[in-house]
mmCIF file of C-alpha atoms and ligand atoms in Angstrom:
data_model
loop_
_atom_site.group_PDB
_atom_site.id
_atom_site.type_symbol
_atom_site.label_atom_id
_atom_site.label_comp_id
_atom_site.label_asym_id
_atom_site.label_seq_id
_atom_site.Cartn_x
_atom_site.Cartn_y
_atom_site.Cartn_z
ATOM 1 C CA UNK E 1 0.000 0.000 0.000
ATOM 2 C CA UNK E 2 1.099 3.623 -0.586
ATOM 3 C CA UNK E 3 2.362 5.623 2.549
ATOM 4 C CA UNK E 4 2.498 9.035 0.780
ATOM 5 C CA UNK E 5 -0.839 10.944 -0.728
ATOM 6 C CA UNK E 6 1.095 11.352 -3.965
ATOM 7 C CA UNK E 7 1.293 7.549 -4.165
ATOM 8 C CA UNK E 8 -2.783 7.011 -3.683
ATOM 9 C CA UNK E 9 -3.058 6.364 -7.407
ATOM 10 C CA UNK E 10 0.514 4.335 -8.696
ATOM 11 C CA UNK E 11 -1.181 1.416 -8.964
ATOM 12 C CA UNK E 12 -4.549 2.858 -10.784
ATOM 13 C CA UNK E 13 -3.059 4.849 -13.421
ATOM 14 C CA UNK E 14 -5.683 7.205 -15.687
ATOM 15 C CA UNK E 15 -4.890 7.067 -19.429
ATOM 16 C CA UNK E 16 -6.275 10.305 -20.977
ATOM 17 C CA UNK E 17 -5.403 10.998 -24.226
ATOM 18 C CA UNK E 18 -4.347 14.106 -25.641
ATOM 19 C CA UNK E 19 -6.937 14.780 -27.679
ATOM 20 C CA UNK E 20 -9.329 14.403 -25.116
ATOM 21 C CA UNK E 21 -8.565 17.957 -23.713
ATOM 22 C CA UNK E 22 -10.211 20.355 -25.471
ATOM 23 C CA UNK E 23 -10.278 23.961 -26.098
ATOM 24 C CA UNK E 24 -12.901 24.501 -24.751
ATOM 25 C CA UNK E 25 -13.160 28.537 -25.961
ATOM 26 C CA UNK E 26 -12.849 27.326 -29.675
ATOM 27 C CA UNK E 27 -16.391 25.067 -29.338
ATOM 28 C CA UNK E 28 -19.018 26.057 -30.745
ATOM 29 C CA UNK E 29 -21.091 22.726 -30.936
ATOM 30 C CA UNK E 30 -20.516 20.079 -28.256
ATOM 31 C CA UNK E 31 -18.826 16.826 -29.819
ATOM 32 C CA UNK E 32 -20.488 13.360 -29.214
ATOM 33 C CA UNK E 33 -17.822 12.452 -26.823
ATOM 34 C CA UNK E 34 -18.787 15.534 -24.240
ATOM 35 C CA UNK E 35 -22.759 14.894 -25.105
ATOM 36 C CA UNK E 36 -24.483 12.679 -22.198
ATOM 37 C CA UNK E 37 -27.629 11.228 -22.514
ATOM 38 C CA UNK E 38 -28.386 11.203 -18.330
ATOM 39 C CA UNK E 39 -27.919 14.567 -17.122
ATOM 40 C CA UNK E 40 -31.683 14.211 -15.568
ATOM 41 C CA UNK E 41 -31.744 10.657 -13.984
ATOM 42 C CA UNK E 42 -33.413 13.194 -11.108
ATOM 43 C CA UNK E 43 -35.469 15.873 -11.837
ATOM 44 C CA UNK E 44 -33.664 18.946 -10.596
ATOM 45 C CA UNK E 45 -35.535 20.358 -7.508
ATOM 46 C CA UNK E 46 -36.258 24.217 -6.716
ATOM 47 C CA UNK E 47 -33.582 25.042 -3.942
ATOM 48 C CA UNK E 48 -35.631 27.409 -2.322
ATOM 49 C CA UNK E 49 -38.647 24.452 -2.023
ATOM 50 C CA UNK E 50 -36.758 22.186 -1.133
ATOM 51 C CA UNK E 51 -37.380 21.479 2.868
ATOM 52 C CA UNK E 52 -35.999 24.845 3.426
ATOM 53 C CA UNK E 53 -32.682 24.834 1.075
ATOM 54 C CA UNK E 54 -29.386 23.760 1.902
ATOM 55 C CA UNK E 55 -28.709 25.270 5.728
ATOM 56 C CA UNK E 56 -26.465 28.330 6.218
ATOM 57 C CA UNK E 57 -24.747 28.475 9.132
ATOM 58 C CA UNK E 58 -23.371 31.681 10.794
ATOM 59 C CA UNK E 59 -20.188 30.352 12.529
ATOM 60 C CA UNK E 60 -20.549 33.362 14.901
ATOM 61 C CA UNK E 61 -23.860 31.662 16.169
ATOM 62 C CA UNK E 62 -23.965 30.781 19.408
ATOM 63 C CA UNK E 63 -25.616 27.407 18.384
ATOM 64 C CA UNK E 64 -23.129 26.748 15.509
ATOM 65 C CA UNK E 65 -22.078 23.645 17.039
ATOM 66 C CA UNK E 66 -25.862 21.886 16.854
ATOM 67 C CA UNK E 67 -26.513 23.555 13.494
ATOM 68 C CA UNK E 68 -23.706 22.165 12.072
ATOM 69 C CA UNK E 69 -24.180 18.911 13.790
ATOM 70 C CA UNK E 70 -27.771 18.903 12.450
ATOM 71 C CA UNK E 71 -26.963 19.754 8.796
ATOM 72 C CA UNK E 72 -24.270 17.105 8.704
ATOM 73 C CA UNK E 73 -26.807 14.550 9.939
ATOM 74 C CA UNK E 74 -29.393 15.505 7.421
ATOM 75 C CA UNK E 75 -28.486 17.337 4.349
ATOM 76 C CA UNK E 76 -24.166 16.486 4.701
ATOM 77 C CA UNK E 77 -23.651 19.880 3.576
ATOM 78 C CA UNK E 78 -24.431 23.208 4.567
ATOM 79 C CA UNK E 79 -22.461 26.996 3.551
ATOM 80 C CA UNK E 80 -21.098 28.710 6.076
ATOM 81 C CA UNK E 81 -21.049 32.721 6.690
ATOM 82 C CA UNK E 82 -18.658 34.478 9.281
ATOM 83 C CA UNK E 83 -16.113 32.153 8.182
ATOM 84 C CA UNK E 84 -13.034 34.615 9.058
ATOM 85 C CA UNK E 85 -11.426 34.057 6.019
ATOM 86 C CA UNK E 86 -10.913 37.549 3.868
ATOM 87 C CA UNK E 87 -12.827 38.111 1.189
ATOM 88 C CA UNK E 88 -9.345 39.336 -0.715
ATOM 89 C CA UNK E 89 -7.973 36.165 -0.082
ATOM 90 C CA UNK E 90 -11.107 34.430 -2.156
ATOM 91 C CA UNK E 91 -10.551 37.048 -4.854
ATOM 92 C CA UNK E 92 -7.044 36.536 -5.201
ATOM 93 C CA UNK E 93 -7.337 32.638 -5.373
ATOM 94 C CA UNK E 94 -10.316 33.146 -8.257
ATOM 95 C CA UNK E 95 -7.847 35.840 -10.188
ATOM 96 C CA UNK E 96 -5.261 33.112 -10.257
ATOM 97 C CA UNK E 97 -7.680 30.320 -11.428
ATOM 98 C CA UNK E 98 -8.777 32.497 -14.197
ATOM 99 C CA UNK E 99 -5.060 33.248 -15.145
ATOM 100 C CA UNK E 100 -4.496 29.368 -15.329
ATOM 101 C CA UNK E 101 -7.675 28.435 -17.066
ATOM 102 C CA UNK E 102 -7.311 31.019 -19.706
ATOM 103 C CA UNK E 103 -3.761 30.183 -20.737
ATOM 104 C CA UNK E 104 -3.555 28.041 -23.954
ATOM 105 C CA UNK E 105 -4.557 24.536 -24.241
ATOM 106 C CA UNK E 106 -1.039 23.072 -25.102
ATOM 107 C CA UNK E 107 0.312 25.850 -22.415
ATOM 108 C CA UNK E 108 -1.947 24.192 -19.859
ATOM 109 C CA UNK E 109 -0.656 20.700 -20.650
ATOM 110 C CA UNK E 110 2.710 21.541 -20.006
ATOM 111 C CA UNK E 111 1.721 20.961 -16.455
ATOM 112 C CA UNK E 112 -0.499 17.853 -17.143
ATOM 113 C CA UNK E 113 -1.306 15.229 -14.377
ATOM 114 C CA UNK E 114 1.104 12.039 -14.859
ATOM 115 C CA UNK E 115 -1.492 9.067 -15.505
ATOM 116 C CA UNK E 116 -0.571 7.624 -12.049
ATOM 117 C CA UNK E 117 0.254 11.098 -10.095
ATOM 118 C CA UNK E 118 -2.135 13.190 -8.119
ATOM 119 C CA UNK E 119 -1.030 16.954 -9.002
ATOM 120 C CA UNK E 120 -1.015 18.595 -11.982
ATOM 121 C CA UNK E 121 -3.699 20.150 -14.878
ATOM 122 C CA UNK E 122 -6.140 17.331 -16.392
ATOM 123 C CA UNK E 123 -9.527 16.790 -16.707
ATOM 124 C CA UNK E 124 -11.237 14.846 -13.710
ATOM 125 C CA UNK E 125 -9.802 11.851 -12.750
ATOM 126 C CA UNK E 126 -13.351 10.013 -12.029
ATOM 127 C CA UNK E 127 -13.732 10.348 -15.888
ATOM 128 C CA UNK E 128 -12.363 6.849 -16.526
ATOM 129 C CA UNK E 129 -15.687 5.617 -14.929
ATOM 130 C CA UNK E 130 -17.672 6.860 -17.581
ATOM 131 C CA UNK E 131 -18.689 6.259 -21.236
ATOM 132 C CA UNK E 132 -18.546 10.116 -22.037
ATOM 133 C CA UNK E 133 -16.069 13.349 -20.792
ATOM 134 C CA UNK E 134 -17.379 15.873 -18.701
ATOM 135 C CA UNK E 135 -17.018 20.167 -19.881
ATOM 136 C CA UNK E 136 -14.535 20.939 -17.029
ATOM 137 C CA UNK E 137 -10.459 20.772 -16.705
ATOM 138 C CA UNK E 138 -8.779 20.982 -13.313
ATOM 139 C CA UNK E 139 -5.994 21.221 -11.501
ATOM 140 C CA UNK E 140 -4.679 19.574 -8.429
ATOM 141 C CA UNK E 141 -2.358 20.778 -5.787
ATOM 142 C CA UNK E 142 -0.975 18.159 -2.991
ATOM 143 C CA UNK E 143 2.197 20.038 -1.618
ATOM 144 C CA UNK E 144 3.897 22.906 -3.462
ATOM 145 C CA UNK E 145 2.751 23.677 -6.662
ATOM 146 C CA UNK E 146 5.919 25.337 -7.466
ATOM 147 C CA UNK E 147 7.044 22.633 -9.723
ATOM 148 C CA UNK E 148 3.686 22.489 -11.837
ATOM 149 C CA UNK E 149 3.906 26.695 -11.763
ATOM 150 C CA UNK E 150 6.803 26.864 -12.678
ATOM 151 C CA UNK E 151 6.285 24.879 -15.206
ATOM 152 C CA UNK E 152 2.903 27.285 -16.716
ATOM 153 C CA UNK E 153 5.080 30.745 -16.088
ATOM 154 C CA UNK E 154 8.747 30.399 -16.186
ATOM 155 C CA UNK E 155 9.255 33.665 -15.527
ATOM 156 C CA UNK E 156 6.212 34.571 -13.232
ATOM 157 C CA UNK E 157 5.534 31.907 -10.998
ATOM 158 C CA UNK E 158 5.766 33.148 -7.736
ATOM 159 C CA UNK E 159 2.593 34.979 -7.405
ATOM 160 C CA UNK E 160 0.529 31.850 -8.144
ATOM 161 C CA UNK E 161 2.074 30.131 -5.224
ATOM 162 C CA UNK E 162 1.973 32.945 -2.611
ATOM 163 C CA UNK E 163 -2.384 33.222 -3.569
ATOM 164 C CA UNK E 164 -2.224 29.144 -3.276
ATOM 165 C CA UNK E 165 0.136 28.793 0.032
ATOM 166 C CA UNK E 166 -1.467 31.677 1.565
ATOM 167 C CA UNK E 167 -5.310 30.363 1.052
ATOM 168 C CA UNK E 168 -4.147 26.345 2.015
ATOM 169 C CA UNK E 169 -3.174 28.003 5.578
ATOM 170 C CA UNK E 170 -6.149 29.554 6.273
ATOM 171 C CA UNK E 171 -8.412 26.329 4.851
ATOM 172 C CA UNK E 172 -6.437 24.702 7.243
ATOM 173 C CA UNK E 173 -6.952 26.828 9.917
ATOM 174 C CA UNK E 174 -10.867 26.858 9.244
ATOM 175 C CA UNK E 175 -11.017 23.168 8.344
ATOM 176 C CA UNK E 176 -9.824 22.298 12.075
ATOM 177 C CA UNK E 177 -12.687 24.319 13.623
ATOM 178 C CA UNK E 178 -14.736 22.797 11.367
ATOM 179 C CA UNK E 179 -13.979 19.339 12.398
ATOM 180 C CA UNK E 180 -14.334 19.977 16.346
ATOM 181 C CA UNK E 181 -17.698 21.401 15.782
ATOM 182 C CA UNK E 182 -18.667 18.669 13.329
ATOM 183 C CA UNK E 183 -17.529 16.252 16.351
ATOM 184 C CA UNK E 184 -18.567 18.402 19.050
ATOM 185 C CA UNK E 185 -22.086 17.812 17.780
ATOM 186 C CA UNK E 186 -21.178 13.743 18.270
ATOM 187 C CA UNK E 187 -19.993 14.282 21.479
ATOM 188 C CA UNK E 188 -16.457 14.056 20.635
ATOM 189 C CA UNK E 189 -14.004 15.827 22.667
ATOM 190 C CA UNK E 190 -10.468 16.472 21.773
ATOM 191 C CA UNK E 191 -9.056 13.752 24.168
ATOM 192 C CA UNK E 192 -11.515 11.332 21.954
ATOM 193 C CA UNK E 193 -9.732 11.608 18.945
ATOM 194 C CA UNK E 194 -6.484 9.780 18.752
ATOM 195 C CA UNK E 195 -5.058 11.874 16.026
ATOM 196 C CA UNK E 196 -5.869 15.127 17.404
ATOM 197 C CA UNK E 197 -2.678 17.104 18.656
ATOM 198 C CA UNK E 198 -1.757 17.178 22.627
ATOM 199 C CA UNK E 199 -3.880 20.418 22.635
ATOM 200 C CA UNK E 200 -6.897 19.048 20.723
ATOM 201 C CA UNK E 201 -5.262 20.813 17.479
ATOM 202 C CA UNK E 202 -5.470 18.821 13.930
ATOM 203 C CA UNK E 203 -2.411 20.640 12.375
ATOM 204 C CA UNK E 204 -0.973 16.804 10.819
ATOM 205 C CA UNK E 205 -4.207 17.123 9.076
ATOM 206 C CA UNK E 206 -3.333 16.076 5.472
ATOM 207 C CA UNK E 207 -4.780 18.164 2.764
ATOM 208 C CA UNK E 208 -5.260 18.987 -1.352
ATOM 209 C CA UNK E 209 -6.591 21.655 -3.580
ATOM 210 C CA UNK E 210 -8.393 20.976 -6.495
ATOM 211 C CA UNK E 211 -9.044 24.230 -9.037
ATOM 212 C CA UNK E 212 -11.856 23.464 -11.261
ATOM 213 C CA UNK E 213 -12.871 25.364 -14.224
ATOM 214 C CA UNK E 214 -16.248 25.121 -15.782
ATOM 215 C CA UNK E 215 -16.253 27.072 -19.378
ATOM 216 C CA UNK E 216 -19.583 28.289 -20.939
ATOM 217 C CA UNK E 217 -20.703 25.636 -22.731
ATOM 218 C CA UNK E 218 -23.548 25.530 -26.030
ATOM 219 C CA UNK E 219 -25.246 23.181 -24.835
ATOM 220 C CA UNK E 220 -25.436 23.036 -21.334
ATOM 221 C CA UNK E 221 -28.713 20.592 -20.880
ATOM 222 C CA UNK E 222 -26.119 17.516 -22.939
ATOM 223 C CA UNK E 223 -23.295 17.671 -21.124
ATOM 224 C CA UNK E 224 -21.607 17.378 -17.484
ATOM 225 C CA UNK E 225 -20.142 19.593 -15.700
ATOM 226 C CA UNK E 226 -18.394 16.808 -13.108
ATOM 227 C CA UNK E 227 -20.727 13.757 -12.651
ATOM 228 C CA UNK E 228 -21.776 12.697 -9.482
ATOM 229 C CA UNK E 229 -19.418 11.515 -6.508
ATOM 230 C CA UNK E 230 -18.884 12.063 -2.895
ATOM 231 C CA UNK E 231 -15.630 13.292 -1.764
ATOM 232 C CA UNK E 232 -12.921 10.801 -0.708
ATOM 233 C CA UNK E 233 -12.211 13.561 2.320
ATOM 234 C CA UNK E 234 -13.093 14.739 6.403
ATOM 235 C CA UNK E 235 -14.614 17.517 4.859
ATOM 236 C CA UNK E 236 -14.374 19.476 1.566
ATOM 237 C CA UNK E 237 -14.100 23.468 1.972
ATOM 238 C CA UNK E 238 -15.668 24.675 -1.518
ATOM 239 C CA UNK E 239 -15.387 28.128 -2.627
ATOM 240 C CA UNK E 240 -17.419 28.642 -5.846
ATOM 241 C CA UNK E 241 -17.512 32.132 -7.773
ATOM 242 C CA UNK E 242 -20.781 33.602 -8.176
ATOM 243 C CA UNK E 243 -22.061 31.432 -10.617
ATOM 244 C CA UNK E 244 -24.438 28.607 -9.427
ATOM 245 C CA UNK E 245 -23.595 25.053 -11.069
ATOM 246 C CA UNK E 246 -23.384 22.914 -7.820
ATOM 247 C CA UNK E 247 -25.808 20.630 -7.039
ATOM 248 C CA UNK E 248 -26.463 17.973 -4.103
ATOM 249 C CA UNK E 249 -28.695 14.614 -3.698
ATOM 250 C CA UNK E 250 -30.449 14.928 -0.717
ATOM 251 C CA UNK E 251 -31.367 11.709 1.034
ATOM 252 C CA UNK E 252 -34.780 11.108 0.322
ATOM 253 C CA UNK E 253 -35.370 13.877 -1.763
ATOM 254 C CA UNK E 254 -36.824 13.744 -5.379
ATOM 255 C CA UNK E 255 -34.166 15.387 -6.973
ATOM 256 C CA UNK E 256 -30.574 17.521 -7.420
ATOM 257 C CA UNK E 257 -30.836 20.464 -5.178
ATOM 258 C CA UNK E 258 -29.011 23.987 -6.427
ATOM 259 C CA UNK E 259 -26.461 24.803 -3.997
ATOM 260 C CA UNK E 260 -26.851 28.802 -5.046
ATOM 261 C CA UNK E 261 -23.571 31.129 -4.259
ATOM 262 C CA UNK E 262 -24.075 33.192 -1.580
ATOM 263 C CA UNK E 263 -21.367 36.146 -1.343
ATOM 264 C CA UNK E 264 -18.735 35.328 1.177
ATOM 265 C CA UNK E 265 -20.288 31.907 1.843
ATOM 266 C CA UNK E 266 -18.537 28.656 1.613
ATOM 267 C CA UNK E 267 -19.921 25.653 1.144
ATOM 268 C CA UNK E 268 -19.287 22.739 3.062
ATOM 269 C CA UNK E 269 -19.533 18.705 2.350
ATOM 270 C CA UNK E 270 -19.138 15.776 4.254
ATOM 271 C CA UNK E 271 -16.769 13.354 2.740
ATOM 272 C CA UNK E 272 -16.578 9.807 2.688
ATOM 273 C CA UNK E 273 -13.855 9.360 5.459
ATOM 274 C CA UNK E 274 -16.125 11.532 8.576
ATOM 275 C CA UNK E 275 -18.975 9.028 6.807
ATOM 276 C CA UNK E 276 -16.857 6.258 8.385
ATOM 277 C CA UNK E 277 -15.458 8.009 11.210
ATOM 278 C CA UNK E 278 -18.999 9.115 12.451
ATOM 279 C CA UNK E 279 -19.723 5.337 11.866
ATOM 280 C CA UNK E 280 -22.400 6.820 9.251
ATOM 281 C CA UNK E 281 -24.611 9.188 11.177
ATOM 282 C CA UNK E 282 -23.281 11.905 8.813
ATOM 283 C CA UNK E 283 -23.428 10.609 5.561
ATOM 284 C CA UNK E 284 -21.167 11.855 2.828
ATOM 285 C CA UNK E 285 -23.512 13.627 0.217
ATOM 286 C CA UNK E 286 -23.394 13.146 -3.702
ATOM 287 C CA UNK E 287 -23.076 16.224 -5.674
ATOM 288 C CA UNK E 288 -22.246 16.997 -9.140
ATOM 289 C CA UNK E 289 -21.368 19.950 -11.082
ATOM 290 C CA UNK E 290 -23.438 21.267 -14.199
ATOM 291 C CA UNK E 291 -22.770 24.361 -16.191
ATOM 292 C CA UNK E 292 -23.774 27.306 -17.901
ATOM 293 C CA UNK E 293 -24.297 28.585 -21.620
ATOM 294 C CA UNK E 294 -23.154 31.795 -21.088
ATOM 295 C CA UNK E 295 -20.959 31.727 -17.860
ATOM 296 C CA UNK E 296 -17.376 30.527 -17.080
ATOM 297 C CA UNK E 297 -17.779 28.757 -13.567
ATOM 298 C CA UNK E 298 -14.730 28.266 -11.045
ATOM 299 C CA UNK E 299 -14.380 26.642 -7.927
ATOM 300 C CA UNK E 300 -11.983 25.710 -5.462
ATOM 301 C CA UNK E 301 -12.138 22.676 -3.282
ATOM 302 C CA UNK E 302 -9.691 22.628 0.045
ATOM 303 C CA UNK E 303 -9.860 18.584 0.624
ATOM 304 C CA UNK E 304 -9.529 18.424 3.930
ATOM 305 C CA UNK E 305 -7.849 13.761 5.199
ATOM 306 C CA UNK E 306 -6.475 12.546 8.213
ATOM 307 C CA UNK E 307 -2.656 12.944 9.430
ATOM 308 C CA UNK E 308 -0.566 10.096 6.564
ATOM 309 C CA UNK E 309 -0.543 6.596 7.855
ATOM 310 C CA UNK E 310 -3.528 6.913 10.198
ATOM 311 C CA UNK E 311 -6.369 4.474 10.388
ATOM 312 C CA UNK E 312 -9.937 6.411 10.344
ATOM 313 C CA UNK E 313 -12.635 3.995 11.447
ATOM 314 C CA UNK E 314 -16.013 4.359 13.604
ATOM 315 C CA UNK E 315 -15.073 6.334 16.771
ATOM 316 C CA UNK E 316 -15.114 4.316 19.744
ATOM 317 C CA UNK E 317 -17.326 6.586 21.599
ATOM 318 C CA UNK E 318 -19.769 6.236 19.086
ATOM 319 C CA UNK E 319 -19.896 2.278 19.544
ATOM 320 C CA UNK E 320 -21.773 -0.017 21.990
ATOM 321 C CA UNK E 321 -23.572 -2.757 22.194
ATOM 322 C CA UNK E 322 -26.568 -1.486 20.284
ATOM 323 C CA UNK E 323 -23.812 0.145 17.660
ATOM 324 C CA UNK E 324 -21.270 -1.687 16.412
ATOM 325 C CA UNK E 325 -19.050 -0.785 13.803
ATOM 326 C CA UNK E 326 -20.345 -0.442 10.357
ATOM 327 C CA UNK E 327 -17.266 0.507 8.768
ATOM 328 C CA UNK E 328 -13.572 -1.188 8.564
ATOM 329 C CA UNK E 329 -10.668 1.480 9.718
ATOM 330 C CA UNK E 330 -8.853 2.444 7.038
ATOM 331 C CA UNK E 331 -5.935 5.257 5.777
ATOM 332 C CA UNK E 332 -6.497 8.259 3.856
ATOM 333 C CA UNK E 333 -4.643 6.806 0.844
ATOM 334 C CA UNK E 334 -5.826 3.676 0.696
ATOM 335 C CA UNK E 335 -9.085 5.296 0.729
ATOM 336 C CA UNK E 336 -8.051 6.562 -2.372
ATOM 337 C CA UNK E 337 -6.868 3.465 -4.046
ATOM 338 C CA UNK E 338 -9.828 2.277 -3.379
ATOM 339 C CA UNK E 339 -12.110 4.789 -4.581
ATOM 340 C CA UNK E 340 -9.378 4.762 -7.637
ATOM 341 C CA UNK E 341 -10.967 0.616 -7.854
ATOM 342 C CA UNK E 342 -14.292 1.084 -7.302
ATOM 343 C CA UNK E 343 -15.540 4.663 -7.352
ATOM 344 C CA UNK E 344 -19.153 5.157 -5.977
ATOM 345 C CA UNK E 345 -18.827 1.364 -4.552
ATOM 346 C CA UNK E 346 -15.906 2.240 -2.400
ATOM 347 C CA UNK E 347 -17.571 2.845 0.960
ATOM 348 C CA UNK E 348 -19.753 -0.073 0.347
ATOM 349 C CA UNK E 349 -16.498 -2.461 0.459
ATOM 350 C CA UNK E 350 -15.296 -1.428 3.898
ATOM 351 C CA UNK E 351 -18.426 -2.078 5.459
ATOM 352 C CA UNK E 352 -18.331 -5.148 8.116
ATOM 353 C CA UNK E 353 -21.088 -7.183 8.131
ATOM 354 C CA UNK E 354 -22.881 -5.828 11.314
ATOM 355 C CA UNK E 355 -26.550 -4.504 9.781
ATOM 356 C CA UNK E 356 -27.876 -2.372 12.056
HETATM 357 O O1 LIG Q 401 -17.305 22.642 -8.700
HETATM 358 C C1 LIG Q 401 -18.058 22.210 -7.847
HETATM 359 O O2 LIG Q 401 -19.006 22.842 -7.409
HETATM 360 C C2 LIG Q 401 -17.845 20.837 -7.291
HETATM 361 C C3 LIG Q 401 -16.409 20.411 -7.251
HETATM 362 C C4 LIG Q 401 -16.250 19.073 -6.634
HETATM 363 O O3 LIG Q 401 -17.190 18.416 -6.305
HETATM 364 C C5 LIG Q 401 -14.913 18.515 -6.399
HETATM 365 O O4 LIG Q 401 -13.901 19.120 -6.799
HETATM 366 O O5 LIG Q 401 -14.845 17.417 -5.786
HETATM 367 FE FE1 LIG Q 402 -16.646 16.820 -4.987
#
């Protein structure tokens, strides 16, 4: 098994060729292999009708903790206002998407994903699960992206990484008082979790940035934006510009719920890792992406794992009797191999055999 994040995917490599990157501002028809036939296996659902939307949460709320707690349990995402991170720092990381996004096509490939690497510009790496490609190209950060900048602007690389390192720090920062809330709800205190720091703090919390670009696109109803997953994370912090295109499956609900931008709001999902640490009473939450005729969309998703090497199965505290473990522990990276294996059937092979 891989020890390092970098590793997750040796062994399930992701052939893409070439010509399977287009340029996406030369289009003006979409081809048959970006056309998909099952864009509404759900009916989409009006946001605002739908129990309510998806919550906001004010972090500065007194009852943050329960709302939180309460969204996780029921929707497995919610956005979040009074966040403390500065709105120039949001600005700054969109300005550098778009400077990435718009560079040439062949530019862009200079700093293309290796077929069995994590980091890098490519299109998403779920595609190899399906028949057709999606209208989106991203770009994945796991440690500096000096190398990959460097590579994009020889001469002019610095400012790229100063907008990325600077923004990672204060996802961090946010993604830790995320997660004690998130557990605080459970009843999870910081002497609970083995992994948490001597002072309760999750700073060998391991972490990724994916950039995604969603270009205007003719015919928007045909095609996929990013096809529906849940997030092999804790948590994902997603910043989207103010363009809607985000959608979430609610549990029980009829249909794909808009998760609209809200100015200064981020949104937050549950991955599939608190699924199993929270021995599923917050359930990871499938979302896709869809996009626009007219508008360029961008987002930014902080993908918030465990420290390297550490097991993440159903906390103890969580377990009795009545509750036994539904999930098998397992490591952030082999997580990802195995998501690599079996995509939307990956949680379903670490579960034990208990049925309640
Ligand atoms: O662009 C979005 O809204 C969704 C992105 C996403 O789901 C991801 O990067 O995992
Ligand atoms: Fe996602």
């Amino acid at each position: 098994m891989p020890s390092r994040l970098s590793d997750a995917f040796r062994e399930v490599p992701v052939h893409l060729r070439s010509k399977d990157h287009l340029d996406f501002e030369s289009i003006r028809e979409v081809p048959d292999s970006h056309t998909w036939q099952d864009v509404d296996d759900y009916p989409s659902v009006d946001a605002a009708a739908a129990v309510g939307g998806v919550p906001v949460v004010d972090l500065n709320d007194p009852n943050a903790m329960k709302l939180v707690s309460h969204a996780c349990e029921t929707w497995g995402v919610f956005q979040i206002v009074n966040h403390g991170v500065p709105m120039t720092l949001l600005q700054a990381l969109e300005a550098q998407g778009r400077r990435l996004f718009s560079l040439p096509a062949e530019h862009k490939l200079k700093a293309a994903r290796l077929p069995d690497g994590i980091s890098g510009y490519g299109l998403a790496r779920i595609s190899s699960f399906f028949p057709k490609l999606m209208w989106s190209e991203g770009f994945t950060i796991v440690g500096s992206p000096i190398e990959h900048a460097r590579q994009l602007w020889p001469d002019d690389y610095t400012q790229f990484c100063e907008a990325i390192e600077e923004y990672v720090k204060e996802m961090k920062g946010l993604a830790g008082k995320l997660m004690w809330l998130v557990l605080g709800g459970l009843g999870i205190t910081k002497g609970d979790l083995k992994w948490g720091g001597s002072k309760g703090e999750l700073k060998e919390a391991s972490a990724g940035l994916q950039l995604n670009s969603y270009p205007a696109c003719p015919n928007p109803n045909r095609t996929m934006g990013l096809a529906a997953h849940t997030d092999s994370t804790l948590l994902t912090i997603l910043y989207q510009n103010n363009t809607s295109g985000l959608q979430v499956l609610k549990d029980g609900s009829t249909g794909w719920v808009t998760v609209p931008p809200l100015p200064e709001a981020l949104v937050v999902n549950v991955g599939d890792l608190l699924h199993i640490l929270s021995n599923g009473k917050y359930p990871s939450v499938f979302h896709r992406a869809v996009v626009h005729q007219t508008r360029h969309r961008l987002s930014a998703a902080y993908l918030y794992g465990p420290p390297q090497n550490t097991k993440v199965g159903p906390l103890e505290k969580l377990l009795d009797i009545n509750n036994p473990p539904l999930y098998k522990p397992v490591t952030w990276n082999e997580y990802l191999e195995t998501k690599a294996k079996h995509f939307n059937k990956a949680l379903a092979t670490l579960r034990t055999t208990s049925t309640t």
